[in-house]
Amino acid sequence: MSNRTIAVNDALYDYIIEQSLREPSVLQELRMATAELGDIKRMQIAPEQGQFMAMLVRLTGASRLLEVGTFTGYSTLACALALPEHGAITACDISEAWTRLGQHYWQKAGVHNKIHLRLGPAAETLEALLAEGQANRFDMMFIDADKGGYDTYYELGLQLVRPGGLILIDNVLWGGDVVDANSPDKDTQAIQRLNAKLANDPRITLSLLPIGDGLTLARRNDNP
Ligand code: CA
């Protein structure tokens, strides 16, 4: 016993999955279909993270979601299944091919009407949403795209998410590479910079969870 987060070895991870993962079959099918894409499947979130995000949607009563980096739409579908009937997700990605795979399963799950896909560079889409008067309109945002763009997505997200709303940021531990202060890798450096910025950002309430590849929860404060 210790007052720090437990180290999760393979056996313990398997136990967690066996004892707590409740993955709907349509999500499992989407995960299997994505696995056939090969190495790139790593861009998909872990199923227990999808379940956690769906929990957050239900806990917070979120109905308007914003996603940056949809890929094949696993997180999108996990959250859509947790949304109320009137809920909606604006899903941003640059790939027509990846999101087409997701759309097949969104339709199969009967939630495609809740998901509004916006193809194109996410920074442009987020700026467009602001121009459309969508500031302070989103309850929750999930950032899981190109790491070099993370800070831009976060700053625009703070305008698009309402006070009290939640921004989730994926891959904040980056396979453990974030502890290498001398990493020459640009993606690692971008994540390190954002993590360091958020650590002292008075605009948010912060929690960094070692789930999946590291997930930051940043709640937009009411009076920053
Ligand atoms: Ca990710």
PDB file of C-alpha atoms and ligand atoms in Angstrom:
ATOM      1  CA  MET A   1       0.000   0.000   0.000  1.00  0.00           C
ATOM      2  CA  SER A   2       1.202   3.450  -0.819  1.00  0.00           C
ATOM      3  CA  ASN A   3      -0.088   6.975  -1.171  1.00  0.00           C
ATOM      4  CA  ARG A   4       0.838   7.086  -4.851  1.00  0.00           C
ATOM      5  CA  THR A   5      -0.829   5.666  -7.938  1.00  0.00           C
ATOM      6  CA  ILE A   6      -0.299   1.943  -8.276  1.00  0.00           C
ATOM      7  CA  ALA A   7       1.958   0.626 -11.053  1.00  0.00           C
ATOM      8  CA  VAL A   8      -0.162  -1.381 -13.463  1.00  0.00           C
ATOM      9  CA  ASN A   9       1.658  -4.472 -14.728  1.00  0.00           C
ATOM     10  CA  ASP A  10       0.199  -6.777 -17.388  1.00  0.00           C
ATOM     11  CA  ALA A  11      -1.527  -9.071 -14.910  1.00  0.00           C
ATOM     12  CA  LEU A  12      -3.161  -6.187 -13.082  1.00  0.00           C
ATOM     13  CA  TYR A  13      -4.178  -4.540 -16.344  1.00  0.00           C
ATOM     14  CA  ASP A  14      -5.816  -7.786 -17.467  1.00  0.00           C
ATOM     15  CA  TYR A  15      -7.625  -7.942 -14.138  1.00  0.00           C
ATOM     16  CA  ILE A  16      -8.920  -4.390 -14.526  1.00  0.00           C
ATOM     17  CA  ILE A  17     -10.217  -5.195 -18.010  1.00  0.00           C
ATOM     18  CA  GLU A  18     -11.788  -8.497 -16.964  1.00  0.00           C
ATOM     19  CA  GLN A  19     -13.473  -7.016 -13.920  1.00  0.00           C
ATOM     20  CA  SER A  20     -14.645  -3.670 -15.249  1.00  0.00           C
ATOM     21  CA  LEU A  21     -14.689  -3.301 -19.025  1.00  0.00           C
ATOM     22  CA  ARG A  22     -18.221  -3.239 -20.413  1.00  0.00           C
ATOM     23  CA  GLU A  23     -17.565  -2.596 -24.072  1.00  0.00           C
ATOM     24  CA  PRO A  24     -20.715  -2.575 -26.212  1.00  0.00           C
ATOM     25  CA  SER A  25     -20.400  -5.019 -29.129  1.00  0.00           C
ATOM     26  CA  VAL A  26     -20.554  -2.246 -31.735  1.00  0.00           C
ATOM     27  CA  LEU A  27     -17.560  -0.552 -30.107  1.00  0.00           C
ATOM     28  CA  GLN A  28     -15.721  -3.853 -30.024  1.00  0.00           C
ATOM     29  CA  GLU A  29     -16.438  -4.307 -33.736  1.00  0.00           C
ATOM     30  CA  LEU A  30     -15.085  -0.842 -34.486  1.00  0.00           C
ATOM     31  CA  ARG A  31     -11.958  -1.589 -32.456  1.00  0.00           C
ATOM     32  CA  MET A  32     -11.405  -4.833 -34.382  1.00  0.00           C
ATOM     33  CA  ALA A  33     -11.933  -3.100 -37.730  1.00  0.00           C
ATOM     34  CA  THR A  34      -9.433  -0.404 -36.741  1.00  0.00           C
ATOM     35  CA  ALA A  35      -6.890  -3.048 -35.708  1.00  0.00           C
ATOM     36  CA  GLU A  36      -6.878  -4.243 -39.323  1.00  0.00           C
ATOM     37  CA  LEU A  37      -5.390  -0.895 -40.352  1.00  0.00           C
ATOM     38  CA  GLY A  38      -2.067  -2.048 -38.852  1.00  0.00           C
ATOM     39  CA  ASP A  39       0.318   0.001 -36.766  1.00  0.00           C
ATOM     40  CA  ILE A  40      -1.760   3.134 -37.028  1.00  0.00           C
ATOM     41  CA  LYS A  41      -4.357   1.503 -34.758  1.00  0.00           C
ATOM     42  CA  ARG A  42      -2.310   2.968 -31.870  1.00  0.00           C
ATOM     43  CA  MET A  43      -4.076   6.241 -32.569  1.00  0.00           C
ATOM     44  CA  GLN A  44      -7.237   4.706 -31.142  1.00  0.00           C
ATOM     45  CA  ILE A  45      -7.916   5.187 -27.456  1.00  0.00           C
ATOM     46  CA  ALA A  46      -7.939   2.216 -25.087  1.00  0.00           C
ATOM     47  CA  PRO A  47     -11.387   0.730 -24.461  1.00  0.00           C
ATOM     48  CA  GLU A  48     -11.246   1.432 -20.719  1.00  0.00           C
ATOM     49  CA  GLN A  49     -10.567   5.078 -21.583  1.00  0.00           C
ATOM     50  CA  GLY A  50     -13.608   5.130 -23.829  1.00  0.00           C
ATOM     51  CA  GLN A  51     -15.665   3.748 -20.964  1.00  0.00           C
ATOM     52  CA  PHE A  52     -14.234   6.411 -18.636  1.00  0.00           C
ATOM     53  CA  MET A  53     -15.076   9.187 -21.094  1.00  0.00           C
ATOM     54  CA  ALA A  54     -18.611   7.851 -21.455  1.00  0.00           C
ATOM     55  CA  MET A  55     -18.810   7.927 -17.654  1.00  0.00           C
ATOM     56  CA  LEU A  56     -17.738  11.582 -17.674  1.00  0.00           C
ATOM     57  CA  VAL A  57     -20.425  12.412 -20.246  1.00  0.00           C
ATOM     58  CA  ARG A  58     -23.069  10.840 -18.020  1.00  0.00           C
ATOM     59  CA  LEU A  59     -21.692  12.275 -14.759  1.00  0.00           C
ATOM     60  CA  THR A  60     -21.547  15.815 -16.071  1.00  0.00           C
ATOM     61  CA  GLY A  61     -24.794  15.610 -18.013  1.00  0.00           C
ATOM     62  CA  ALA A  62     -22.951  16.938 -21.054  1.00  0.00           C
ATOM     63  CA  SER A  63     -25.002  17.259 -24.198  1.00  0.00           C
ATOM     64  CA  ARG A  64     -22.764  19.281 -26.523  1.00  0.00           C
ATOM     65  CA  LEU A  65     -19.393  17.715 -27.224  1.00  0.00           C
ATOM     66  CA  LEU A  66     -16.444  18.789 -29.360  1.00  0.00           C
ATOM     67  CA  GLU A  67     -13.778  16.378 -30.563  1.00  0.00           C
ATOM     68  CA  VAL A  68     -10.470  17.273 -32.208  1.00  0.00           C
ATOM     69  CA  GLY A  69      -8.974  14.163 -33.798  1.00  0.00           C
ATOM     70  CA  THR A  70     -11.713  11.652 -34.555  1.00  0.00           C
ATOM     71  CA  PHE A  71      -9.597   9.029 -36.409  1.00  0.00           C
ATOM     72  CA  THR A  72     -11.888   5.999 -36.867  1.00  0.00           C
ATOM     73  CA  GLY A  73     -14.400   7.332 -34.387  1.00  0.00           C
ATOM     74  CA  TYR A  74     -14.064   5.059 -31.362  1.00  0.00           C
ATOM     75  CA  SER A  75     -14.078   7.835 -28.759  1.00  0.00           C
ATOM     76  CA  THR A  76     -16.778   9.575 -30.777  1.00  0.00           C
ATOM     77  CA  LEU A  77     -18.993   6.499 -30.662  1.00  0.00           C
ATOM     78  CA  ALA A  78     -18.279   5.766 -26.995  1.00  0.00           C
ATOM     79  CA  CYS A  79     -19.365   9.289 -26.084  1.00  0.00           C
ATOM     80  CA  ALA A  80     -22.302   9.378 -28.509  1.00  0.00           C
ATOM     81  CA  LEU A  81     -23.737   6.258 -26.888  1.00  0.00           C
ATOM     82  CA  ALA A  82     -23.617   8.058 -23.524  1.00  0.00           C
ATOM     83  CA  LEU A  83     -25.226  11.279 -24.757  1.00  0.00           C
ATOM     84  CA  PRO A  84     -28.857  12.123 -24.084  1.00  0.00           C
ATOM     85  CA  GLU A  85     -31.277  11.951 -27.011  1.00  0.00           C
ATOM     86  CA  HIS A  86     -30.850  15.646 -27.834  1.00  0.00           C
ATOM     87  CA  GLY A  87     -27.052  15.517 -27.489  1.00  0.00           C
ATOM     88  CA  ALA A  88     -24.581  16.153 -30.291  1.00  0.00           C
ATOM     89  CA  ILE A  89     -20.880  15.846 -31.055  1.00  0.00           C
ATOM     90  CA  THR A  90     -18.963  18.068 -33.428  1.00  0.00           C
ATOM     91  CA  ALA A  91     -16.162  15.787 -34.632  1.00  0.00           C
ATOM     92  CA  CYS A  92     -13.078  17.259 -36.335  1.00  0.00           C
ATOM     93  CA  ASP A  93     -10.593  15.311 -38.440  1.00  0.00           C
ATOM     94  CA  ILE A  94      -8.579  15.688 -41.611  1.00  0.00           C
ATOM     95  CA  SER A  95      -9.071  12.161 -42.944  1.00  0.00           C
ATOM     96  CA  GLU A  96     -12.054  11.216 -45.060  1.00  0.00           C
ATOM     97  CA  ALA A  97     -10.918   7.572 -45.114  1.00  0.00           C
ATOM     98  CA  TRP A  98     -10.510   7.083 -41.360  1.00  0.00           C
ATOM     99  CA  THR A  99     -13.765   8.796 -40.486  1.00  0.00           C
ATOM    100  CA  ARG A 100     -15.621   6.841 -43.179  1.00  0.00           C
ATOM    101  CA  LEU A 101     -14.765   3.675 -41.263  1.00  0.00           C
ATOM    102  CA  GLY A 102     -16.186   5.248 -38.121  1.00  0.00           C
ATOM    103  CA  GLN A 103     -19.351   6.398 -39.835  1.00  0.00           C
ATOM    104  CA  HIS A 104     -20.250   2.823 -40.710  1.00  0.00           C
ATOM    105  CA  TYR A 105     -20.321   1.929 -37.009  1.00  0.00           C
ATOM    106  CA  TRP A 106     -21.966   5.192 -35.949  1.00  0.00           C
ATOM    107  CA  GLN A 107     -24.821   4.250 -38.274  1.00  0.00           C
ATOM    108  CA  LYS A 108     -24.876   0.664 -37.051  1.00  0.00           C
ATOM    109  CA  ALA A 109     -25.171   1.953 -33.475  1.00  0.00           C
ATOM    110  CA  GLY A 110     -27.962   4.338 -34.504  1.00  0.00           C
ATOM    111  CA  VAL A 111     -26.162   7.449 -33.231  1.00  0.00           C
ATOM    112  CA  HIS A 112     -24.930   8.919 -36.520  1.00  0.00           C
ATOM    113  CA  ASN A 113     -27.507  11.702 -36.296  1.00  0.00           C
ATOM    114  CA  LYS A 114     -25.786  12.947 -33.133  1.00  0.00           C
ATOM    115  CA  ILE A 115     -22.366  13.200 -34.789  1.00  0.00           C
ATOM    116  CA  HIS A 116     -21.539  16.159 -37.003  1.00  0.00           C
ATOM    117  CA  LEU A 117     -18.298  15.524 -38.838  1.00  0.00           C
ATOM    118  CA  ARG A 118     -16.179  18.505 -39.909  1.00  0.00           C
ATOM    119  CA  LEU A 119     -13.338  17.533 -42.228  1.00  0.00           C
ATOM    120  CA  GLY A 120     -10.367  19.910 -42.471  1.00  0.00           C
ATOM    121  CA  PRO A 121      -7.552  21.326 -40.352  1.00  0.00           C
ATOM    122  CA  ALA A 122      -8.960  21.477 -36.818  1.00  0.00           C
ATOM    123  CA  ALA A 123      -7.634  24.961 -36.035  1.00  0.00           C
ATOM    124  CA  GLU A 124      -9.637  26.286 -38.999  1.00  0.00           C
ATOM    125  CA  THR A 125     -12.738  24.386 -37.907  1.00  0.00           C
ATOM    126  CA  LEU A 126     -12.491  25.683 -34.338  1.00  0.00           C
ATOM    127  CA  GLU A 127     -12.039  29.248 -35.611  1.00  0.00           C
ATOM    128  CA  ALA A 128     -15.076  28.720 -37.830  1.00  0.00           C
ATOM    129  CA  LEU A 129     -17.119  27.527 -34.855  1.00  0.00           C
ATOM    130  CA  LEU A 130     -16.205  30.717 -32.985  1.00  0.00           C
ATOM    131  CA  ALA A 131     -17.190  32.759 -36.042  1.00  0.00           C
ATOM    132  CA  GLU A 132     -20.511  30.894 -36.071  1.00  0.00           C
ATOM    133  CA  GLY A 133     -21.189  32.108 -32.519  1.00  0.00           C
ATOM    134  CA  GLN A 134     -20.370  28.835 -30.782  1.00  0.00           C
ATOM    135  CA  ALA A 135     -18.230  30.366 -28.008  1.00  0.00           C
ATOM    136  CA  ASN A 136     -19.109  29.000 -24.547  1.00  0.00           C
ATOM    137  CA  ARG A 137     -21.485  26.497 -26.132  1.00  0.00           C
ATOM    138  CA  PHE A 138     -19.723  23.174 -25.542  1.00  0.00           C
ATOM    139  CA  ASP A 139     -19.926  21.154 -22.342  1.00  0.00           C
ATOM    140  CA  MET A 140     -16.948  18.919 -23.068  1.00  0.00           C
ATOM    141  CA  MET A 141     -14.059  18.784 -25.512  1.00  0.00           C
ATOM    142  CA  PHE A 142     -11.649  15.964 -26.321  1.00  0.00           C
ATOM    143  CA  ILE A 143      -8.274  16.853 -27.852  1.00  0.00           C
ATOM    144  CA  ASP A 144      -6.508  13.898 -29.495  1.00  0.00           C
ATOM    145  CA  ALA A 145      -4.840  15.070 -32.705  1.00  0.00           C
ATOM    146  CA  ASP A 146      -1.438  16.280 -33.961  1.00  0.00           C
ATOM    147  CA  LYS A 147       0.613  17.131 -30.895  1.00  0.00           C
ATOM    148  CA  GLY A 148       2.120  20.241 -32.487  1.00  0.00           C
ATOM    149  CA  GLY A 149      -1.380  21.699 -32.587  1.00  0.00           C
ATOM    150  CA  TYR A 150      -2.301  20.868 -28.996  1.00  0.00           C
ATOM    151  CA  ASP A 151      -1.704  24.340 -27.574  1.00  0.00           C
ATOM    152  CA  THR A 152      -3.744  25.966 -30.336  1.00  0.00           C
ATOM    153  CA  TYR A 153      -6.623  23.514 -29.809  1.00  0.00           C
ATOM    154  CA  TYR A 154      -6.480  24.068 -26.051  1.00  0.00           C
ATOM    155  CA  GLU A 155      -6.596  27.856 -26.340  1.00  0.00           C
ATOM    156  CA  LEU A 156      -9.468  27.774 -28.825  1.00  0.00           C
ATOM    157  CA  GLY A 157     -11.149  25.141 -26.659  1.00  0.00           C
ATOM    158  CA  LEU A 158     -11.088  27.471 -23.653  1.00  0.00           C
ATOM    159  CA  GLN A 159     -13.205  29.844 -25.725  1.00  0.00           C
ATOM    160  CA  LEU A 160     -15.566  27.205 -27.090  1.00  0.00           C
ATOM    161  CA  VAL A 161     -16.175  25.288 -23.846  1.00  0.00           C
ATOM    162  CA  ARG A 162     -18.497  26.975 -21.385  1.00  0.00           C
ATOM    163  CA  PRO A 163     -17.354  28.016 -17.896  1.00  0.00           C
ATOM    164  CA  GLY A 164     -17.543  24.836 -15.825  1.00  0.00           C
ATOM    165  CA  GLY A 165     -17.068  22.741 -18.953  1.00  0.00           C
ATOM    166  CA  LEU A 166     -14.373  20.128 -19.365  1.00  0.00           C
ATOM    167  CA  ILE A 167     -11.440  19.800 -21.763  1.00  0.00           C
ATOM    168  CA  LEU A 168      -9.876  16.332 -22.028  1.00  0.00           C
ATOM    169  CA  ILE A 169      -6.391  16.061 -23.505  1.00  0.00           C
ATOM    170  CA  ASP A 170      -5.038  12.700 -24.648  1.00  0.00           C
ATOM    171  CA  ASN A 171      -1.505  11.241 -24.741  1.00  0.00           C
ATOM    172  CA  VAL A 172      -0.173  13.626 -22.105  1.00  0.00           C
ATOM    173  CA  LEU A 173       2.340  11.001 -20.875  1.00  0.00           C
ATOM    174  CA  TRP A 174       3.350  10.089 -24.465  1.00  0.00           C
ATOM    175  CA  GLY A 175       4.489   6.555 -23.766  1.00  0.00           C
ATOM    176  CA  GLY A 176       6.485   7.850 -20.788  1.00  0.00           C
ATOM    177  CA  ASP A 177       8.698  10.056 -22.977  1.00  0.00           C
ATOM    178  CA  VAL A 178       7.552  13.246 -21.230  1.00  0.00           C
ATOM    179  CA  VAL A 179      10.046  12.628 -18.402  1.00  0.00           C
ATOM    180  CA  ASP A 180      12.969  13.043 -20.851  1.00  0.00           C
ATOM    181  CA  ALA A 181      13.858  16.715 -20.415  1.00  0.00           C
ATOM    182  CA  ASN A 182      16.298  16.541 -23.330  1.00  0.00           C
ATOM    183  CA  SER A 183      14.057  14.781 -25.827  1.00  0.00           C
ATOM    184  CA  PRO A 184      14.783  15.995 -29.389  1.00  0.00           C
ATOM    185  CA  ASP A 185      11.317  14.821 -30.519  1.00  0.00           C
ATOM    186  CA  LYS A 186       9.044  17.697 -31.532  1.00  0.00           C
ATOM    187  CA  ASP A 187       5.845  15.932 -30.446  1.00  0.00           C
ATOM    188  CA  THR A 188       7.317  15.123 -27.044  1.00  0.00           C
ATOM    189  CA  GLN A 189       8.377  18.743 -26.627  1.00  0.00           C
ATOM    190  CA  ALA A 190       4.918  20.027 -27.586  1.00  0.00           C
ATOM    191  CA  ILE A 191       3.275  17.810 -24.976  1.00  0.00           C
ATOM    192  CA  GLN A 192       5.854  18.772 -22.346  1.00  0.00           C
ATOM    193  CA  ARG A 193       5.244  22.466 -23.033  1.00  0.00           C
ATOM    194  CA  LEU A 194       1.473  22.115 -22.718  1.00  0.00           C
ATOM    195  CA  ASN A 195       1.707  19.994 -19.552  1.00  0.00           C
ATOM    196  CA  ALA A 196       4.004  22.601 -17.968  1.00  0.00           C
ATOM    197  CA  LYS A 197       1.667  25.417 -18.992  1.00  0.00           C
ATOM    198  CA  LEU A 198      -1.431  23.713 -17.622  1.00  0.00           C
ATOM    199  CA  ALA A 199       0.301  22.966 -14.316  1.00  0.00           C
ATOM    200  CA  ASN A 200       0.109  26.687 -13.476  1.00  0.00           C
ATOM    201  CA  ASP A 201      -2.838  27.800 -15.604  1.00  0.00           C
ATOM    202  CA  PRO A 202      -5.288  29.674 -13.322  1.00  0.00           C
ATOM    203  CA  ARG A 203      -8.044  29.386 -15.942  1.00  0.00           C
ATOM    204  CA  ILE A 204      -8.593  25.708 -15.203  1.00  0.00           C
ATOM    205  CA  THR A 205      -8.990  23.130 -12.473  1.00  0.00           C
ATOM    206  CA  LEU A 206      -6.587  20.312 -13.284  1.00  0.00           C
ATOM    207  CA  SER A 207      -6.172  16.565 -12.944  1.00  0.00           C
ATOM    208  CA  LEU A 208      -3.772  14.364 -14.925  1.00  0.00           C
ATOM    209  CA  LEU A 209      -4.775  10.697 -14.916  1.00  0.00           C
ATOM    210  CA  PRO A 210      -2.517   7.757 -15.837  1.00  0.00           C
ATOM    211  CA  ILE A 211      -5.273   6.100 -17.879  1.00  0.00           C
ATOM    212  CA  GLY A 212      -4.474   5.016 -21.428  1.00  0.00           C
ATOM    213  CA  ASP A 213      -1.456   7.072 -22.521  1.00  0.00           C
ATOM    214  CA  GLY A 214      -2.217   9.754 -19.949  1.00  0.00           C
ATOM    215  CA  LEU A 215      -5.387  11.861 -19.906  1.00  0.00           C
ATOM    216  CA  THR A 216      -5.602  15.414 -18.609  1.00  0.00           C
ATOM    217  CA  LEU A 217      -8.887  16.749 -17.295  1.00  0.00           C
ATOM    218  CA  ALA A 218      -9.029  20.537 -17.418  1.00  0.00           C
ATOM    219  CA  ARG A 219     -12.226  22.131 -16.122  1.00  0.00           C
ATOM    220  CA  ARG A 220     -12.690  25.682 -17.308  1.00  0.00           C
ATOM    221  CA  ASN A 221     -13.047  27.841 -14.220  1.00  0.00           C
ATOM    222  CA  ASP A 222     -15.959  30.206 -13.897  1.00  0.00           C
ATOM    223  CA  ASN A 223     -13.878  33.259 -12.994  1.00  0.00           C
ATOM    224  CA  PRO A 224     -10.361  32.891 -14.324  1.00  0.00           C
TER     225      PRO A 224
HETATM  226 CA    CA B   1      -4.534   9.481 -28.678  1.00  0.00          CA
END
